[in-house]
Amino acid sequence: EPEVTQTPSHQVTQMGQEVILRCVPISNHLYFYWYRQILGQKVEFLVSFYNNEISEKSEIFDDQFSVERPDGSNFTLKIRSTKLEDSAMYFCASRENEQFFGPGTRLTVL
Amino acid sequence: QKEVEQNSGPLSVPEGAIASLNCTYSDRGSQSFFWYRQYSGKSPELIMSIYSNGDKEDGRFTAQLNKASQYVSLLIRDSQPSDSATYLCAVNLDTGRRALTFGSGTRLQVQP
């Protein structure tokens, strides 16, 4: 069964460094999403992407975040200058009718 | 602020019993409703989607939607210890808005 994949599974970085989180959505899906979940908190929407552009973003998705679909399969989330509070699980999801989530990347900012 | 509300639990039921999980949402314009299961340290896994009033059954799971009361529920029949997880209610809060708004989840414990 097709599934969303994400790499890496765990990323440790120093505060102020840039990180890129990678996702491969399900191949026939057209809508892609990033969510995050801080430990013990709700899953929060960051951004949605359709037809090679951002279709929606939350107030969390500020100028330090960007998304890109660099080729026909990958979908990336870049955090330009990480902060301690960016430590969270980051989930990619893709959608045809329903959203299916990848396994997540645990980001730890030291 | 538009919200999705769930009791955090834990909800404890004996093996074989029916577990009933509830969710309310604030936006009357909401059209799509989803239940996800999340094991500790793992990603949300889609269990059910429901779009119209009434019941929708899939195996041991039944989703119930009442748009007038802004209420959606999930029933798990013949609960198993492997059902022990956090159950997340997720809603597309505005018509045309595709992002999901999640509740904080209800932790279910099924006692063997």
Coordinates of C-alpha atoms in Angstrom, one line a residue, chain B residues 40-78:
Chain B
S40 CA 3.0 7.1 21.6
G41 CA 5.8 8.4 19.5
K42 CA 4.2 7.6 16.2
S43 CA 2.3 9.6 13.6
P44 CA -1.5 9.9 13.2
E45 CA -3.1 6.9 11.5
L46 CA -6.5 7.5 9.7
I47 CA -9.3 5.3 11.1
M48 CA -12.5 6.9 9.8
S49 CA -13.8 9.8 7.8
I50 CA -17.4 11.0 7.9
Y51 CA -19.0 13.8 5.9
S52 CA -22.8 13.6 6.5
N53 CA -25.1 13.3 9.5
G54 CA -25.6 9.8 10.9
D55 CA -23.5 6.7 11.4
K56 CA -20.7 5.2 9.4
E57 CA -19.5 1.8 10.2
D58 CA -16.2 0.1 9.3
G59 CA -15.4 -3.1 11.0
R60 CA -15.3 -2.6 14.8
F61 CA -15.4 1.2 14.4
T62 CA -18.5 3.4 14.0
A63 CA -18.3 7.2 13.5
Q64 CA -21.4 9.3 14.3
L65 CA -21.9 12.9 13.2
N66 CA -24.5 15.4 14.3
K67 CA -23.9 18.7 12.6
A68 CA -26.8 20.4 14.4
S69 CA -25.1 19.7 17.7
Q70 CA -21.6 20.1 16.3
Y71 CA -20.7 16.8 17.7
V72 CA -18.8 13.8 16.3
S73 CA -18.1 10.5 18.1
L74 CA -16.2 7.3 17.6
L75 CA -17.4 4.0 19.0
I76 CA -15.0 1.0 19.2
R77 CA -16.8 -2.3 19.7
D78 CA -15.1 -5.3 21.2

